[in-house]
N, CA and C of each residue as an Amber inpcrd file, in Angstrom:
protein
   576
 -14.7360000   8.5350000  14.8330000 -13.4910000   9.4180000  14.5520000
 -12.5820000   9.4050000  15.7390000 -11.4040000   9.2330000  15.4410000
 -10.5040000   9.6720000  16.6550000  -9.4410000  10.5780000  16.5580000
  -9.2510000  10.9160000  15.2730000  -8.1530000  12.0490000  14.9430000
  -8.5240000  13.3210000  15.4580000  -7.8230000  14.0820000  16.3990000
  -8.2880000  15.3620000  16.8810000  -8.5610000  16.3880000  15.8070000
  -7.6830000  16.5640000  14.8290000  -7.7620000  17.4780000  13.7100000
  -9.0290000  17.1640000  12.9060000  -9.2470000  16.0960000  12.6830000
 -10.7230000  15.7190000  11.7540000 -11.8380000  15.9370000  12.9120000
 -11.6060000  15.5310000  13.9230000 -12.8390000  15.9900000  15.0340000
 -13.2550000  17.3790000  15.0640000 -12.0120000  18.0970000  15.1260000
 -12.3920000  19.4940000  15.0930000 -13.1270000  20.0040000  13.7840000
 -12.4550000  19.5720000  12.5700000 -12.9560000  19.9230000  11.2760000
 -14.4930000  19.6160000  11.3150000 -14.8240000  18.6930000  12.0250000
 -16.3270000  18.1190000  11.6320000 -17.1580000  18.9250000  12.8160000
 -16.8040000  19.6950000  13.7870000 -17.5480000  20.1380000  14.7900000
 -18.6390000  20.7750000  14.3550000 -19.8990000  20.6450000  14.7590000
 -20.9700000  21.3510000  14.5050000 -22.0140000  20.4000000  13.2930000
 -21.2640000  19.5080000  12.8990000 -21.7960000  18.6360000  11.8280000
 -22.6390000  17.4920000  12.2200000 -23.6280000  17.0480000  11.4560000
 -24.1770000  15.6720000  11.6630000 -24.3300000  14.7390000  10.4580000
 -24.5500000  13.6130000  10.5160000 -24.5960000  12.7650000   9.5190000
 -25.4380000  11.5340000   9.7130000 -26.0010000  11.0970000   8.6530000
 -27.0330000   9.8100000   8.8960000 -26.2140000   8.8880000   8.0560000
 -25.5940000   7.7230000   8.5380000 -24.6360000   6.8290000   7.8880000
 -25.3100000   5.5230000   8.2610000 -25.0110000   4.4260000   7.0700000
 -25.3190000   3.1010000   7.2990000 -23.9540000   2.4380000   7.7730000
 -23.9740000   1.4410000   8.6320000 -22.6970000   0.9290000   9.0190000
 -22.8530000  -0.5860000   8.8040000 -22.3230000  -1.2430000   7.7360000
 -22.3590000  -2.5590000   7.6700000 -21.5340000  -3.2650000   8.7980000
 -21.9950000  -4.3320000   9.0690000 -21.4550000  -5.1060000  10.3610000
 -21.1320000  -6.6990000  10.0380000 -21.1320000  -6.9820000   8.7460000
 -21.0060000  -8.3050000   8.5630000 -20.0170000  -8.6130000   7.3550000
 -20.3640000  -9.1800000   6.3840000 -19.5120000  -9.3890000   5.1240000
 -19.1080000  -8.1840000   4.5460000 -19.7400000  -7.2430000   4.5510000
 -19.1140000  -5.9370000   3.9110000 -18.1920000  -5.1660000   4.9440000
 -18.4940000  -5.3980000   6.1260000 -17.5060000  -4.7810000   7.0620000
 -16.1420000  -5.5720000   6.8570000 -16.2450000  -6.8290000   6.7950000
 -15.1140000  -7.7140000   6.7680000 -14.1560000  -7.2930000   5.5470000
 -15.1020000  -7.0430000   4.3300000 -14.3510000  -6.7340000   3.0730000
 -13.7340000  -5.3620000   3.1500000 -14.4170000  -4.3370000   3.7740000
 -13.8740000  -3.1000000   3.9500000 -12.5800000  -3.0430000   4.7360000
 -12.6210000  -4.0460000   6.0930000 -11.4970000  -3.9740000   7.0050000
 -10.3290000  -4.5310000   6.1750000 -10.6460000  -5.4810000   5.3860000
  -9.4660000  -6.2330000   4.8160000  -8.8940000  -5.2940000   3.7600000
  -9.7040000  -4.6370000   2.8670000  -9.4720000  -3.8110000   1.9130000
  -8.7010000  -2.5770000   2.2250000  -8.9470000  -2.0600000   3.3440000
  -8.2960000  -0.7370000   4.1220000  -6.7420000  -1.1770000   4.6420000
  -6.9320000  -2.3040000   5.2340000  -5.5830000  -2.7870000   5.7800000
  -4.6290000  -2.9120000   4.3170000  -5.1350000  -3.6810000   3.5470000
  -4.2750000  -4.0060000   2.3250000  -3.7380000  -2.7000000   1.8380000
  -4.4590000  -1.7290000   1.6760000  -4.0990000  -0.3470000   1.0600000
  -3.0740000   0.2950000   2.0130000  -3.3560000   0.2200000   3.2900000
  -2.4130000   0.9830000   4.2540000  -0.8630000   0.1700000   4.0020000
  -0.9670000  -1.1380000   3.9670000   0.3700000  -1.9350000   3.8330000
   0.9800000  -1.5050000   2.4670000   0.3250000  -1.2270000   1.2760000
   0.7660000  -1.0550000   0.0960000   1.1810000   0.4940000  -0.2340000
   0.5100000   1.4900000   0.5330000   0.8480000   2.9480000  -0.0210000
   1.7070000   3.5850000   1.0070000   2.5270000   4.1180000   0.5090000
   3.5330000   5.0600000   1.2810000   3.4890000   6.3700000   1.2430000
   2.6130000   6.9410000   0.3810000   2.3310000   8.1850000   0.2630000
   1.4160000   8.6310000   1.7830000   1.5320000   9.9930000   2.0010000
   0.7840000  10.4030000   3.2030000  -0.5290000  10.5920000   2.7990000
  -1.5860000   9.7440000   3.0290000  -2.7980000   9.6260000   2.7560000
  -3.4100000   9.3410000   4.2960000  -4.8160000   9.5170000   4.3730000
  -5.4880000   9.3820000   5.6430000  -6.5120000   8.1090000   5.3220000
  -7.1200000   7.5280000   6.2990000  -8.0390000   6.5810000   6.1610000
  -9.3270000   6.6050000   7.2630000 -10.4950000   6.3470000   6.5990000
 -11.6230000   6.5550000   7.5110000 -11.2860000   5.5820000   8.9490000
 -11.8820000   5.7140000  10.0670000 -11.7650000   5.0060000  11.1990000
 -12.6140000   3.8820000  11.1180000 -14.0510000   3.9550000  10.3990000
 -14.8270000   2.7770000  10.0570000 -15.5840000   2.8870000   9.0440000
 -15.9410000   1.7270000   8.5370000 -16.6610000   1.5330000   7.0800000
 -17.9320000   2.0890000   7.1940000 -18.4790000   2.8450000   6.4030000
 -19.9160000   3.5530000   6.6070000 -20.3690000   4.1080000   5.2770000
 -21.7040000   4.0230000   5.0550000 -22.1700000   4.7800000   3.8600000
 -22.8390000   5.8600000   4.4470000 -22.4540000   7.4920000   3.8720000
 -23.2750000   8.3840000   4.1860000 -24.4260000   8.6400000   3.3930000
 -25.7010000   8.7940000   4.1620000 -26.8060000   9.0160000   3.2890000
 -26.9540000  10.6750000   3.4250000 -26.6000000  11.1970000   4.2980000
 -26.6890000  12.6100000   4.3690000 -25.6660000  13.3730000   5.2530000
 -25.3420000  14.7240000   5.0960000 -24.7600000  15.4530000   5.9860000
 -25.3350000  16.6030000   6.3820000 -25.2280000  17.2910000   7.3380000
 -26.1220000  18.4080000   8.0220000 -25.1810000  19.3870000   8.6300000
 -25.5300000  20.6260000   8.5360000 -24.9810000  21.6420000   9.6270000
 -25.9630000  22.1920000  10.3730000 -26.2510000  21.7670000  11.5630000
 -27.4960000  22.0920000  12.4370000 -27.0550000  21.9400000  13.9530000
 -25.8900000  22.7680000  14.1130000 -25.2870000  22.4350000  15.6850000
 -26.2430000  23.0280000  16.7500000 -27.4680000  23.7880000  16.4720000
 -28.1620000  24.4970000  17.2980000 -29.5200000  23.4800000  17.2400000
 -29.7300000  22.5840000  16.2940000 -30.7950000  21.8900000  16.1510000
 -30.8060000  20.4880000  16.2130000 -29.7580000  19.9590000  16.9570000
 -29.4060000  18.5080000  16.7960000 -30.6720000  17.6540000  17.2980000
 -31.1130000  18.0350000  18.4630000 -32.3470000  17.0260000  18.7770000
 -33.4220000  17.2100000  17.8700000 -33.9080000  18.3140000  17.1990000
 -34.8460000  18.5100000  16.3290000 -34.5160000  17.7070000  14.9830000
 -33.4750000  17.6900000  14.6510000 -32.9020000  16.9190000  13.4100000
 -32.8870000  15.3480000  13.6530000 -32.5970000  14.9080000  15.0200000
 -32.5780000  13.6340000  15.3470000 -33.9220000  13.0500000  15.3210000
 -34.9390000  13.9190000  15.7040000 -36.3100000  13.5040000  15.6650000
 -36.6560000  13.3110000  14.4730000 -36.4720000  14.1350000  13.4510000
 -36.9420000  13.9600000  12.2180000 -36.2820000  12.7580000  11.5370000
 -35.2280000  12.5570000  11.7250000 -34.4450000  11.2680000  11.1070000
 -34.8850000  10.0050000  11.6590000 -35.1890000  10.0100000  13.1400000
 -36.0570000   8.9340000  13.7780000 -37.4320000   8.7640000  12.9980000
 -38.1600000   9.4160000  12.8370000 -39.4560000   9.2950000  12.0470000
 -39.0570000   8.7980000  10.8030000 -38.2420000   9.0090000  10.0820000
 -37.8350000   8.4380000   8.5500000 -37.4070000   7.0860000   8.8070000
 -36.6100000   6.7230000   9.9360000 -35.9810000   5.2870000  10.4170000
 -37.2610000   4.3130000  10.6560000 -38.1250000   5.0200000  11.4160000
 -39.2830000   4.1290000  12.0090000 -40.3670000   3.6070000  10.6010000
 -40.2700000   4.1740000   9.5380000 -40.9520000   3.4990000   8.5260000
 -40.2120000   2.8530000   7.4290000 -38.6880000   3.0440000   7.5110000
 -37.6150000   2.6550000   6.4970000 -37.4800000   1.0360000   6.5320000
 -37.9430000   0.3750000   5.5860000 -37.5770000  -1.1380000   5.5670000
 -36.1250000  -1.2580000   5.5190000 -35.5380000  -2.6290000   6.0890000
 -34.0790000  -2.7840000   5.8360000 -33.7060000  -2.4980000   4.3560000
 -32.2910000  -2.2220000   4.3280000 -31.5820000  -1.7800000   2.9470000
 -30.5930000  -2.7920000   2.8070000 -30.6690000  -3.2510000   1.3140000
 -29.6900000  -4.3070000   0.9230000 -28.4100000  -3.5050000   0.2840000
 -27.1450000  -3.6910000   0.7760000 -26.1240000  -3.2890000   0.1890000
 -25.3670000  -4.4190000  -0.5190000 -24.6610000  -3.9070000  -1.4860000
 -23.9550000  -4.9750000  -2.4290000 -22.6110000  -4.2230000  -2.8990000
 -21.4220000  -4.4170000  -2.5150000 -20.3540000  -4.0170000  -3.1240000
 -20.1580000  -4.3020000  -4.5320000 -19.6420000  -3.5810000  -5.5020000
 -19.5950000  -4.0230000  -6.8740000 -17.9840000  -3.8610000  -7.4790000
 -17.3510000  -2.7940000  -6.6450000 -15.9500000  -2.5270000  -6.9730000
 -15.3140000  -1.5480000  -6.3300000 -14.0400000  -1.4910000  -6.5510000
 -13.1010000  -0.4210000  -6.0360000 -13.0480000   0.7550000  -7.1750000
 -13.3860000   1.8850000  -6.6080000 -13.2400000   3.0710000  -7.6160000
 -12.8040000   4.2280000  -6.9570000 -12.8730000   5.4130000  -7.4150000
 -12.3280000   6.8860000  -6.8300000 -13.2040000   7.9090000  -7.4150000
 -13.1600000   9.0030000  -6.3800000 -13.6150000  10.1800000  -6.9520000
 -12.3520000  11.1130000  -7.2980000 -12.3460000  11.8430000  -8.4900000
 -11.1870000  12.4140000  -9.1930000 -10.9180000  13.5370000  -8.2880000
  -9.7920000  14.3680000  -8.6010000  -9.2560000  15.5800000  -7.9240000
 -10.7140000  16.6520000  -8.2760000 -10.9620000  17.4100000  -7.2080000
 -10.1480000  17.7150000  -6.0780000 -10.1720000  16.7720000  -4.8730000
 -11.1400000  15.8660000  -4.8670000 -11.4840000  15.0200000  -3.7980000
 -10.4670000  13.8690000  -3.5520000 -10.1010000  13.1330000  -4.5810000
  -9.2640000  12.2730000  -4.4260000  -9.2560000  11.1030000  -3.4770000
 -10.4820000  10.4450000  -3.4810000 -10.9890000   9.4930000  -2.6850000
 -11.1250000   8.1030000  -3.2390000 -10.3990000   6.9470000  -2.7370000
 -10.5860000   5.6180000  -3.2450000 -11.5700000   5.0440000  -2.4240000
 -12.8350000   4.4530000  -2.9520000 -13.9700000   3.8970000  -2.2560000
 -14.2540000   2.7530000  -2.8840000 -15.0060000   1.8790000  -1.8850000
 -15.7610000   0.6800000  -2.3790000 -17.0880000   1.1070000  -3.0750000
 -17.3300000   0.9300000  -4.0930000 -18.6990000   1.4460000  -4.7520000
 -19.7420000   0.5410000  -4.5250000 -20.8650000   0.7470000  -4.3900000
 -21.9380000   0.1230000  -4.1120000 -23.0300000   0.1710000  -5.2360000
 -23.6170000  -1.1780000  -5.2170000 -24.7470000  -1.2000000  -6.4320000
 -25.9210000  -0.3670000  -5.9860000 -26.6400000   0.2390000  -7.1290000
 -27.7760000   0.9790000  -6.5500000 -28.8160000  -0.0100000  -6.6350000
 -28.9780000  -0.6800000  -5.2900000 -30.2220000  -1.6890000  -5.2330000
 -31.5030000  -0.8240000  -5.0260000 -32.4380000  -1.3970000  -5.1690000
 -33.8400000  -0.6280000  -5.1630000 -34.0010000  -0.3340000  -3.7220000
 -33.8170000  -1.1300000  -2.9570000 -33.9510000  -0.6500000  -1.3430000
 -33.0180000   0.5290000  -1.0610000 -31.7850000   0.5210000  -1.3910000
 -30.8380000   1.7950000  -1.2200000 -31.5960000   2.9150000  -1.9260000
 -31.5990000   2.8500000  -3.2500000 -32.2490000   3.9510000  -3.9630000
 -33.5960000   4.5630000  -3.3210000 -34.4620000   3.7510000  -2.9420000
 -35.8610000   4.3080000  -2.4740000 -35.4280000   4.8190000  -0.9270000
 -34.4360000   4.2930000  -0.0560000 -34.3300000   4.9190000   1.1330000
 -33.6910000   6.4220000   0.8620000 -32.8500000   6.6880000   0.0590000
 -32.2830000   7.8960000  -0.3180000 -33.5220000   8.8050000  -0.6920000
 -34.2730000   8.2950000  -1.6260000 -35.3750000   8.8890000  -2.1650000
 -36.3890000   9.3660000  -1.1220000 -36.7090000   8.4390000  -0.3650000
 -37.6850000   8.6540000   0.8850000 -37.0070000   9.8640000   1.9350000
 -35.7610000   9.7400000   1.9150000 -35.2480000  10.5660000   2.7830000
 -35.0820000  12.0280000   2.3880000 -34.9060000  12.0250000   0.9910000
 -35.1570000  13.4780000   0.4130000 -36.3520000  14.0840000   0.3490000
 -37.6400000  13.3480000   0.2180000 -38.8370000  13.6180000   0.4050000
 -39.0280000  14.2640000   1.6540000 -38.6940000  13.4990000   2.7200000
 -38.8590000  13.8440000   4.1260000 -38.2030000  15.3090000   4.1870000
 -36.8250000  15.4460000   4.0460000 -35.9060000  16.5110000   4.0690000
 -36.4210000  17.6570000   3.4240000 -36.9260000  17.4200000   2.1490000
 -37.3210000  18.7600000   1.5200000 -38.7330000  19.5110000   2.0760000
 -39.2250000  18.9310000   3.1220000 -40.4910000  19.5940000   3.7300000
 -39.9810000  20.2690000   5.1180000 -38.5420000  20.1800000   5.1280000
 -37.7700000  20.7690000   6.4060000 -36.8620000  22.0070000   5.7880000
 -36.2600000  22.9450000   6.7830000 -35.3960000  23.8390000   6.5570000
 -34.1520000  23.4210000   6.9330000 -33.7570000  22.0110000   7.3010000
 -32.4170000  21.7790000   7.8660000 -31.2910000  21.8660000   6.6310000
 -30.2390000  22.4860000   7.3340000 -29.2670000  22.8580000   6.4560000
 -28.4930000  21.5090000   6.0630000 -28.3690000  21.1720000   4.7320000
 -27.7010000  19.9570000   4.2660000 -26.5180000  20.3800000   3.6140000
 -25.3380000  19.5110000   3.8710000 -24.1790000  19.6470000   3.0530000
 -23.6860000  18.5690000   2.3590000 -23.2280000  18.7270000   1.0500000
 -22.6840000  17.7230000   0.1700000 -23.7090000  16.8750000  -0.4780000
 -24.9380000  17.4330000  -0.6130000 -26.0810000  16.6000000  -1.1600000
 -25.9340000  16.6910000  -2.6230000 -26.2700000  15.6070000  -3.0420000
 -26.3610000  15.8280000  -4.8170000 -27.9620000  15.0470000  -5.0250000
 -28.3750000  15.3390000  -6.1270000 -29.5960000  14.8180000  -6.6700000
 -29.3780000  13.1120000  -6.5760000 -30.4590000  12.4060000  -6.4400000
 -30.3370000  10.9480000  -6.4330000 -29.7500000  10.4970000  -7.9420000
 -29.9180000  10.9750000  -8.9940000 -29.2390000  10.4800000 -10.1640000
 -27.5990000  10.7570000 -10.2110000 -27.2970000  11.7310000  -9.3240000
 -25.8340000  11.8700000  -9.3590000 -25.0650000  11.4130000  -8.1270000
 -25.8770000  10.9060000  -7.4390000 -25.1590000  10.1620000  -6.0590000
 -24.4960000   8.9210000  -6.3170000 -23.3970000   8.7650000  -5.9640000
 -22.6990000   7.5400000  -5.9110000 -22.6470000   6.9840000  -4.4730000
 -23.2120000   5.8090000  -4.5460000 -23.1960000   5.2710000  -3.0320000
 -21.9390000   4.5680000  -3.0620000 -21.2400000   4.8550000  -1.7790000
 -19.8400000   4.2740000  -1.6000000 -19.7860000   4.1890000  -0.0690000
 -18.4150000   3.5430000   0.1240000 -17.8640000   3.5750000   1.3690000
 -16.2680000   3.9940000   1.3120000 -15.7640000   5.1440000   1.6900000
 -14.4650000   5.7270000   1.5630000 -13.5290000   4.6630000   2.1600000
 -12.3470000   4.5340000   1.3100000 -11.2190000   3.7250000   1.8590000
 -10.0180000   4.5080000   1.9410000  -9.5970000   5.5050000   1.2540000
  -8.6680000   6.2860000   1.3140000  -8.9890000   7.7910000   1.1170000
  -8.5880000   8.7160000   1.8610000  -8.6420000  10.0710000   1.5380000
  -7.1950000  10.6290000   1.1930000  -7.0360000  11.0260000  -0.1150000
  -5.9450000  11.2220000  -0.6480000  -5.7740000  12.6580000  -1.2130000
  -6.6370000  13.6420000  -0.6510000  -6.8070000  14.8650000  -1.2220000
  -5.4900000  15.7830000  -1.1610000  -4.6860000  15.5320000  -0.3730000
  -3.1940000  16.2030000  -0.2150000  -2.2120000  15.8530000  -1.1780000
  -2.5200000  14.7060000  -1.9880000  -1.5340000  14.2820000  -2.9550000
  -1.3860000  15.1500000  -4.2330000  -0.3380000  15.1050000  -4.8830000
  -0.4480000  15.7150000  -6.3980000  -1.1430000  14.9120000  -7.0930000
  -1.6480000  15.3550000  -8.3570000  -2.4500000  14.6560000  -9.1400000
  -1.7530000  13.2920000  -9.8520000  -0.6040000  13.3530000  -9.9080000
   0.1940000  12.2680000 -10.5810000   0.4060000  11.2470000  -9.5220000
   0.5940000  11.4330000  -8.1410000   0.4800000  10.4780000  -7.1620000
  -0.6160000   9.7690000  -7.0850000  -1.8010000  10.7560000  -7.1520000
  -3.0960000  10.1820000  -7.0560000  -3.5200000   9.2430000  -8.1700000
  -3.2110000   9.5760000  -9.3000000  -3.4040000   8.7540000 -10.6120000
  -2.6570000   7.1900000 -10.1630000  -1.5220000   7.4410000  -9.6710000
  -0.9670000   6.0940000  -9.6170000  -1.5830000   5.2050000  -8.5450000
  -1.9240000   5.7610000  -7.3490000  -2.8580000   4.9480000  -6.4340000
  -4.0570000   4.5880000  -7.0360000  -4.7260000   5.6340000  -7.5530000
  -6.2630000   5.0660000  -8.4100000  -6.1320000   4.0050000  -9.3650000
  -5.2520000   4.2800000 -10.1710000  -4.9090000   3.0810000 -11.1730000
  -4.5580000   1.6780000 -10.5110000  -3.7820000   1.7150000  -9.5770000
  -3.4590000   0.2420000  -8.9270000  -4.5000000  -0.0270000  -8.1030000
  -5.5450000   0.6740000  -7.6200000  -6.6770000   0.4100000  -6.7660000
  -7.8980000  -0.2310000  -7.5400000  -8.1840000   0.4140000  -8.6620000
  -9.5310000   0.3920000  -9.2290000  -9.6180000  -1.0570000  -9.8470000
 -10.7150000  -1.5120000  -9.6910000 -11.1660000  -2.9430000 -10.1480000
 -12.5880000  -3.0040000  -9.8770000 -13.0880000  -4.1840000 -10.8890000
 -14.7300000  -4.6370000 -10.5650000 -14.5170000  -5.9360000  -9.5950000
 -15.2970000  -6.0650000  -8.8520000 -15.1180000  -7.3450000  -8.0190000
 -15.8760000  -8.5040000  -8.6220000 -15.2110000  -9.7790000  -8.6070000
 -15.7160000 -10.9280000  -8.9240000 -16.7890000 -11.3300000  -7.7080000
 -16.2310000 -11.5630000  -6.6150000 -17.0250000 -11.9550000  -5.5330000
 -17.5070000 -10.5210000  -4.9340000 -18.7400000 -10.4910000  -4.8100000
 -19.5660000  -9.3360000  -4.2400000 -19.9620000  -9.2110000  -2.9230000
 -19.5080000  -8.8200000  -1.9340000 -20.0270000  -9.1080000  -0.5480000
 -21.1390000  -8.1890000  -0.6290000 -22.1890000  -8.5690000   0.0580000
 -23.5340000  -8.2600000   0.4000000 -24.1020000  -8.2870000   1.7900000
 -24.9520000  -7.2960000   2.2020000 -25.5810000  -7.6390000   3.4430000
 -26.7590000  -6.8570000   3.6960000 -27.6940000  -7.1670000   4.6750000
 -28.9460000  -6.2300000   4.8410000 -28.6490000  -5.4420000   5.9300000
 -28.8660000  -4.0950000   6.0420000 -28.8960000  -3.1590000   7.1660000
 -30.1490000  -2.8810000   7.7050000 -30.1800000  -3.0490000   8.9270000
 -31.3420000  -2.7490000   9.4930000 -31.5430000  -1.5470000  10.8120000
 -30.3880000  -0.8720000  10.4280000 -30.6250000   0.4540000  11.1850000
 -29.5680000   1.5990000  10.5470000 -29.7630000   2.8020000  10.8680000
 -28.8600000   3.9170000  10.5290000 -28.2840000   4.7190000  11.8080000
 -26.9840000   5.0790000  11.4790000 -26.4800000   5.8590000  12.6080000
 -26.6900000   7.2310000  12.6090000 -27.2100000   8.0530000  13.5280000
 -27.1610000   9.3660000  13.4570000 -25.7570000   9.8110000  14.3030000
 -24.7810000  10.5820000  13.6560000 -23.6770000  10.7810000  13.9970000
 -23.4940000  12.3920000  14.2590000 -23.1130000  12.8720000  15.2270000
 -23.0080000  14.3170000  15.3210000 -21.6950000  14.6460000  16.1720000
 -21.0250000  15.7810000  16.1010000 -19.6990000  16.1870000  16.4060000
 -20.0400000  17.5150000  16.9610000 -19.3430000  17.2990000  18.3820000
 -19.3490000  18.7920000  19.1030000 -18.3730000  18.6640000  20.2440000
 -17.7270000  19.8670000  20.3010000 -16.5890000  19.9320000  21.2960000
 -15.6940000  18.8480000  21.2150000 -15.0740000  18.6510000  20.0520000
 -14.1020000  17.5920000  19.9380000 -14.3770000  16.1490000  19.9530000
 -15.8580000  15.9360000  20.0090000 -16.1970000  14.4310000  20.1800000
 -17.2420000  14.0280000  19.3930000 -17.1760000  12.6720000  19.0070000
 -18.1840000  12.2080000  18.0680000 -19.1660000  11.5060000  18.8980000
 -20.5350000  11.7210000  18.6340000 -21.7870000  11.2620000  19.4020000
 -22.2330000  10.2660000  18.3990000 -23.0630000   9.1920000  18.7530000
 -23.7480000   8.3570000  18.0080000 -24.8220000   7.9480000  18.4490000
 -26.0900000   7.7030000  17.7770000 -27.2150000   7.0500000  18.4190000
 -27.7760000   6.2180000  17.0890000 -28.1280000   5.1430000  17.6130000
 -28.5270000   4.0210000  16.2610000 -30.1560000   4.1510000  16.4240000
 -30.5280000   4.2930000  15.1020000 -31.8440000   4.4920000  14.6570000
 -32.3950000   3.3800000  13.8990000 -33.1150000   2.4630000  14.5320000
 -33.6900000   1.0630000  14.0350000 -34.5860000   1.2660000  13.0600000
 -34.5100000   0.4270000  11.9420000 -35.5960000   0.3510000  10.7690000
 -36.8490000  -0.2550000  11.3220000 -37.7390000  -0.0960000  10.4510000
 -39.0980000  -0.8050000  10.6500000 -38.8080000  -2.3240000  10.1640000
 -39.5300000  -3.3310000  10.9360000 -39.3350000  -4.7250000  10.7310000
 -39.8910000  -4.9670000   9.1790000 -39.3420000  -6.1320000   8.5500000
 -39.8460000  -6.3060000   7.3040000 -41.1890000  -6.6420000   7.0580000
């Protein structure tokens, strides 16, 4: 993240994210730039493509949280990601996103992370049960638009992909925000 206002709004939060670095990253970059060129309304865009697995609010226990997530990563096999389409979350969120297939490795990783976290008292934010979670990579944040403008953007963007970018992820990033800065530590997964 580079936007000072966004960095300020995230202060004290932590996230565990997957960051594609190959075929899906290329797809995400091209899609985001195409949307930037075609949308005149005041919307914002994520700085990098990422899949959020969990969010936390543990400003005083960052090291303890990082240690728990490192333990999870050390036994986590690589995760298969596959983009299936462009969709969106309705008001009040109004986010256009690249939707991911619920691959067995992605579902298993989310479930395993839930099991680990259920044995802790870490404060989690934005968490949903596995059956309700939509695995995705945000492309546009349009929460400030009126619903009519949002509907136009959503209708224009939404589609199923014939060519479905895919890649294997071998690490997760632990990201935390403090004092107006983003910090990242890569957590490597277990070898296949």
